[in-house]
Structure formats: C-alpha cells, structure tokens
XYZ file of C-alpha atoms in Angstrom:
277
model
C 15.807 -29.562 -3.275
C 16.204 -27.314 -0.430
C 12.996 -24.642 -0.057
C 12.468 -22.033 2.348
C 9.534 -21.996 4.963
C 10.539 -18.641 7.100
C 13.200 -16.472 7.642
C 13.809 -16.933 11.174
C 16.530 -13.805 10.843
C 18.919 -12.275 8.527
C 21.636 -15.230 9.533
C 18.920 -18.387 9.609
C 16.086 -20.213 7.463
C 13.953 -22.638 8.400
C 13.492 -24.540 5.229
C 12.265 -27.975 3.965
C 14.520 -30.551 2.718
C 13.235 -34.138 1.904
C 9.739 -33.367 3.271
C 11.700 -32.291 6.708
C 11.952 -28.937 8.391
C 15.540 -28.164 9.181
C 17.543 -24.840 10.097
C 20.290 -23.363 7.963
C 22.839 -21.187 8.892
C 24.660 -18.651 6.952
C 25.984 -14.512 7.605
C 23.316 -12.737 5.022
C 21.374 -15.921 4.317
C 17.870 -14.578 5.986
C 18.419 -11.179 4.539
C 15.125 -10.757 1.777
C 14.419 -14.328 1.421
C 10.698 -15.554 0.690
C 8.827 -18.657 1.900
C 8.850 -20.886 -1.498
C 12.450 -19.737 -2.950
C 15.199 -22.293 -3.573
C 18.476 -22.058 -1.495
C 21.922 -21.293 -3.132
C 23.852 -24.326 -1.290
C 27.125 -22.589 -1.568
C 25.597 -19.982 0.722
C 25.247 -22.331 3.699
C 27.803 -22.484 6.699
C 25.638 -25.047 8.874
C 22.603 -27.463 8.638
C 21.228 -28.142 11.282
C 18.989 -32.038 11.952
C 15.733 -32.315 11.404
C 13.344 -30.307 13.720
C 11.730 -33.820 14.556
C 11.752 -33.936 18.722
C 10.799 -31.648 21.227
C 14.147 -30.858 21.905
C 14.412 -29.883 18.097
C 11.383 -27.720 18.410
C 12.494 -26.007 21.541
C 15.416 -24.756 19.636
C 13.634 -23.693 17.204
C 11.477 -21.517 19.710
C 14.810 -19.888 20.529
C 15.243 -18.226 17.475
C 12.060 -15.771 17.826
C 13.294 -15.186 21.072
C 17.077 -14.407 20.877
C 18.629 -11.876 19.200
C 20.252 -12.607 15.853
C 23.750 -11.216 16.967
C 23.922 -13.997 19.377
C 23.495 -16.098 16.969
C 26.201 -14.637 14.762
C 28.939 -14.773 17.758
C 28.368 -18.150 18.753
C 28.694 -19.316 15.132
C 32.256 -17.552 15.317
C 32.745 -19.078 19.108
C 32.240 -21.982 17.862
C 34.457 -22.497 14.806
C 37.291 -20.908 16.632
C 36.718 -23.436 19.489
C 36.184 -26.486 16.709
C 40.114 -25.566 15.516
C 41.044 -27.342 19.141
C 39.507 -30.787 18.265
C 39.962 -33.028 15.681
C 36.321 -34.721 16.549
C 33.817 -32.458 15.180
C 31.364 -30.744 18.119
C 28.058 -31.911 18.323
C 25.611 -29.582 16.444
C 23.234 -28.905 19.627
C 25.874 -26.242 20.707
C 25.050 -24.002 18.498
C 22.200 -23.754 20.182
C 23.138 -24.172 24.156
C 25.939 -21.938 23.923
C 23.554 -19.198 22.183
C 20.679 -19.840 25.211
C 23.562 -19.590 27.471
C 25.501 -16.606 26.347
C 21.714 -14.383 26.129
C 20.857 -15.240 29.288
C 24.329 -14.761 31.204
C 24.278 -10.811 29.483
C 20.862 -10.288 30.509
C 22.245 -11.368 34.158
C 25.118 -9.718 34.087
C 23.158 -6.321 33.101
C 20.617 -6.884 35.980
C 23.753 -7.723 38.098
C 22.376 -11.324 38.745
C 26.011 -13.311 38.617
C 25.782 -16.986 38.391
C 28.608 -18.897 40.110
C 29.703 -22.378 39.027
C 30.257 -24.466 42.333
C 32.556 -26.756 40.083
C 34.917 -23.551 39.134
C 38.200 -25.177 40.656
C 37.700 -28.112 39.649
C 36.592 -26.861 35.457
C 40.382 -24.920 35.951
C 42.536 -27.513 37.188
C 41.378 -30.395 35.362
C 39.603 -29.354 32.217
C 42.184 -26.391 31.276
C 41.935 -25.993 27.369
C 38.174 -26.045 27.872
C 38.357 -23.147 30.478
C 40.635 -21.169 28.449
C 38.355 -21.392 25.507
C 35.487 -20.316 27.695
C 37.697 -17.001 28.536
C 38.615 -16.480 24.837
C 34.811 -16.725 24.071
C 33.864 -14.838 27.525
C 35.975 -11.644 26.205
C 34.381 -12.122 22.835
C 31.161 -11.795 24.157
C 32.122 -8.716 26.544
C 33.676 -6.609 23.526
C 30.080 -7.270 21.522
C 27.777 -6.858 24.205
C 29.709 -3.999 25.792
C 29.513 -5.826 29.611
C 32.170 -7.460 31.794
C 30.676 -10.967 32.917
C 32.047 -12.576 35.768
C 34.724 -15.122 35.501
C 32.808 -18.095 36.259
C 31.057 -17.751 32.820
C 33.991 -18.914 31.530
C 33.472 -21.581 33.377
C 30.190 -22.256 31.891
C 30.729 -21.797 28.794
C 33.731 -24.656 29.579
C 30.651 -27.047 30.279
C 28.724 -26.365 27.225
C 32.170 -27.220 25.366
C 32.611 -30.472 27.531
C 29.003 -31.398 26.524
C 29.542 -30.382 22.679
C 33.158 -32.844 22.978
C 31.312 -35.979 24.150
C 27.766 -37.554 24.630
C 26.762 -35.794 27.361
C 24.094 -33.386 29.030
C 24.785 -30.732 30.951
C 24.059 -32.843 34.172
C 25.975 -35.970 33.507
C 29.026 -33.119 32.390
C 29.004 -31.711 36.177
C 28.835 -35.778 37.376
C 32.370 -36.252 34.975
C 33.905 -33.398 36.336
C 32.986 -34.006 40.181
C 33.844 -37.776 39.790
C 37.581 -37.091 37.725
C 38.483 -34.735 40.580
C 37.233 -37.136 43.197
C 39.212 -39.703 41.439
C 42.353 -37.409 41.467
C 41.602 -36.719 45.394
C 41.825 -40.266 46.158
C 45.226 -41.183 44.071
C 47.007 -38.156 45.671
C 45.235 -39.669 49.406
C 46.901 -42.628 49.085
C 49.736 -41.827 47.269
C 50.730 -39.589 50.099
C 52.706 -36.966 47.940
C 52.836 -34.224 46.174
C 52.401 -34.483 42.830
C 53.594 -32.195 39.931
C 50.297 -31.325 38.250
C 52.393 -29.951 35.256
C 54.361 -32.985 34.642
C 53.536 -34.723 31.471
C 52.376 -38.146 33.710
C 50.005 -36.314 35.674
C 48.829 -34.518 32.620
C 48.377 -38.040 30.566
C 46.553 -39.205 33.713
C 43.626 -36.855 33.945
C 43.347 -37.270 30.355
C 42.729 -40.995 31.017
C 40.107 -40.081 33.808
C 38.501 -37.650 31.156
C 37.550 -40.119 28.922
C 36.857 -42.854 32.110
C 34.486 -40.314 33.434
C 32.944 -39.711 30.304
C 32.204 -43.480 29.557
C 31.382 -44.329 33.196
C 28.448 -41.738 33.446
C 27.222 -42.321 29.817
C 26.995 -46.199 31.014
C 29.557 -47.006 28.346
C 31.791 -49.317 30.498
C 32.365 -52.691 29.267
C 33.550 -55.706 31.052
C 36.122 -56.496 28.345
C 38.622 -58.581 30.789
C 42.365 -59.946 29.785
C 43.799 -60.965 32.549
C 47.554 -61.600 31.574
C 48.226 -58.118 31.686
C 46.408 -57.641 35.133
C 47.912 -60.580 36.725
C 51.359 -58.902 35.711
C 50.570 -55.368 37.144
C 49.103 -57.269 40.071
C 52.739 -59.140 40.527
C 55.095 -56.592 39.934
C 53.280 -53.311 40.958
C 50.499 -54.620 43.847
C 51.066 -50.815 45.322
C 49.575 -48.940 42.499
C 46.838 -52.015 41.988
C 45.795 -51.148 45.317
C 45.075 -47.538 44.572
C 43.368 -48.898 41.947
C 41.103 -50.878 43.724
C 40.385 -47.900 46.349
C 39.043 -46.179 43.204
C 36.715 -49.361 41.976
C 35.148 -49.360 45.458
C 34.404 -46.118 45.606
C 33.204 -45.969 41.832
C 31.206 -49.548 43.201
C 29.861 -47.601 46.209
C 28.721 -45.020 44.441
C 27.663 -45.989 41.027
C 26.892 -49.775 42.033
C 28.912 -50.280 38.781
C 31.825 -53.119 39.070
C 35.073 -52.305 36.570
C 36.467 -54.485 34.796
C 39.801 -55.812 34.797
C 40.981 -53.958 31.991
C 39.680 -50.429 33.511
C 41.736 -51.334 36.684
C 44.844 -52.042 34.324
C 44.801 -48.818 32.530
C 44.338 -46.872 35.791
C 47.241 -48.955 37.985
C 49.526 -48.118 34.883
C 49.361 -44.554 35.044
C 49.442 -44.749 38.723
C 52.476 -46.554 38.997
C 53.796 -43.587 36.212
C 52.847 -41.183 39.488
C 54.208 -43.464 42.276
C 57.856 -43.287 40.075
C 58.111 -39.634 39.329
C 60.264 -37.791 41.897
C-alpha cells in the first residue's frame, strides 16, 4: 500500500511504502493530493529508492528548493536520452541533471558561464553523450527562454556518463582524462595519423570506455590466459609493445598492474590501428 506523506509539487509525492519514505514521479500526480490518501499506481512514471542515506535526503531537500518545471524537463531529458541505451540509467539522474540544469540557468542569467576544461576531450571521444547534452541544452534554452553556453552541453554529457555506469562525477572526469591519455599515447607511438572516423578507431575508444570505466571504479581483475597473449606476443610484439607503454603508465599512475588479458584486448585493437592505411 502506497500512502502519501507531502506533496512535494504538482509532478512529485513523497509517500510511504513498506514503512519507507520514497519519491514518486508523475505529470499531475502532486496536483490536490492529501497526506493519508492512497496512490493510483497507474498514475506513476518513476519511483524513486528509499530516502534512507544522506545522499537520499539531500535530494529530497532539492525539491523545496527547485522549481517544479525543472523537474518536469529533466523527466522528458531523460527518457529521450534513455531511448540511446539499452542499460537502463541509474535513477540518481533525475536528480543531478535537475541540480545541474537550475543552477547552469541561474548562471547563465547572472552571466556566470561555467567552462568544462575536459570540453575536447567530452567531443571527440564521448560523441553520442555530447550530442545528447546539445539536444537537452536546446531543450532547456526554448523553456527557460536563455541561450547557455556550449560547454553545458558538455556537462550535461558528464551527468549522462555518470547515469551510464557506476560512477561519480569525479571518477567520470578521471575516465575521460585517462581514455584520451590512453588515445595520446597509441597515436605517440604509433607515429601516424589515424582516421578517427574509421570503424577500428571507433571500436577502440569504445574498448577504452569501458577500460576506463572499470579501471577507476577498481573493477579490474587479474583474470590471466596466457595462450592467447603468448600468441599476440609472437606474431604482433609491435602492437604488444604499445600495449605495455600503456600498462606502465596506467602502473605509474594508478600503482595498478593489468593483467594479461587487459593487455590482450588492448594489443588486438592496436594491431587493428597499426593495419589500417
């Protein structure tokens, strides 16, 4: 049974369910309801977890403080962005990309920009992220009736990185700074230019995507087997040795060692570069 505690505004409840507060979601859901009433399931778009951390509770905070309509267009952000994944986004973005969106129209009406120092990087490497940051940018510009600067786009890419994965918005910036310093040390020793629209090049900063990801959320395993290893190592000991320019660096500067089957998976894709004309 599902019972309402507060209206928080005409889109969101704060209700109990099980003996736990959580927060619905639903257009018209807020709109004359009553502390003690009994919620119409059918009427709910999103349920929120239980308000049982700080972090919880600090969300909760948020909705006395932010306006309902930017509540309302992240909740249409966000199911527009959710068509481009088949893994469902983590629920907390409801509430980052709300925080985020407030605050960057109150800056952009005091004309306090915030640049990203990660900008080129958020283009050239995480590019269906950054073009649903400009879709959702322009969506917020038409409601809001301002013209925000292009490196909210950018942010709003991060908060989508975040929402894709198991990260926070610190260890995102550490996956995007580490795939492009990755990338900077393939094309270094690779000593040529690389088509960064061919499918190989593509498929390879898809594989640092998800390397990043799981080296920064500690999430690297030393699963060796060494038959395939030995048989890159044999036949293609130039792309190995790219390879092992990226484990010192990542050993340098995570004191992490990879494993033998990281090192496969990233001489593979290199020798895919070192063979493309």
């Amino acid at each position: 049974m599902i019972t309402v505690k507060k209206s928080l505004n005409n889109s969101m409840l704060l209700v109990d369910y099980d003996q736990q507060e959580m927060i619905l979601f639903g257009k018209g859901i807020g709109f004359g309801s009553k502390p003690g009433e009994l919620i119409d399931i059918a009427q709910v778009e999103k349920i929120f977890l239980p308000l049982a951390d700080l972090k919880s509770r600090h969300f909760l905070s948020l909705t006395d403080t932010i306006p309902a309509a930017f509540f309302e267009l992240t909740h249409d952000i966000i199911t527009q962005i959710q068509q481009a994944y088949v893994e469902k986004l983590n629920a907390v973005l409801f509430f980052t990309l709300a925080e985020h969106l407030w605050f960057a129209v109150e800056r952009c009406r005091k004309d306090q920009p915030f640049f990203n120092k990660l900008s080129w990087e958020v283009k050239r490497y995480y590019q269906k992220e950054y073009l649903l940051g400009q879709q959702a940018m322009q969506q917020v510009n038409a409601r809001f009736a301002v013209t925000l600067p292009d490196d909210e786009a950018v942010n709003i890419a991060f908060h989508i990185i975040n929402a894709t994965g198991s990260s926070d918005q610190a260890s995102a910036y550490q996956q995007v700074e580490l795939v492009n310093r990755i990338a900077e040390i393939v094309r270094y020793k690779l000593n040529k230019n690389l088509d960064i629209n061919s499918v190989n090049y593509n498929r390879f900063i898809t594989h640092l995507r998800y390397f990043a990801e799981r080296l920064i959320a500690g999430n690297v395993t030393a699963n060796d087997t060494d038959d395939f290893y030995q048989e890159l190592l044999r036949h293609r000991p130039d792309a190995m040795n790219v390879a092992w320019a990226i484990r010192d660096y990542v050993q340098e500067k995570y004191q992490l060692t990879l494993p033998k089957d990281e090192l496969t998976w990233l001489s593979i894709h290199i020798s895919r570069l070192m063979e493309a004309p």
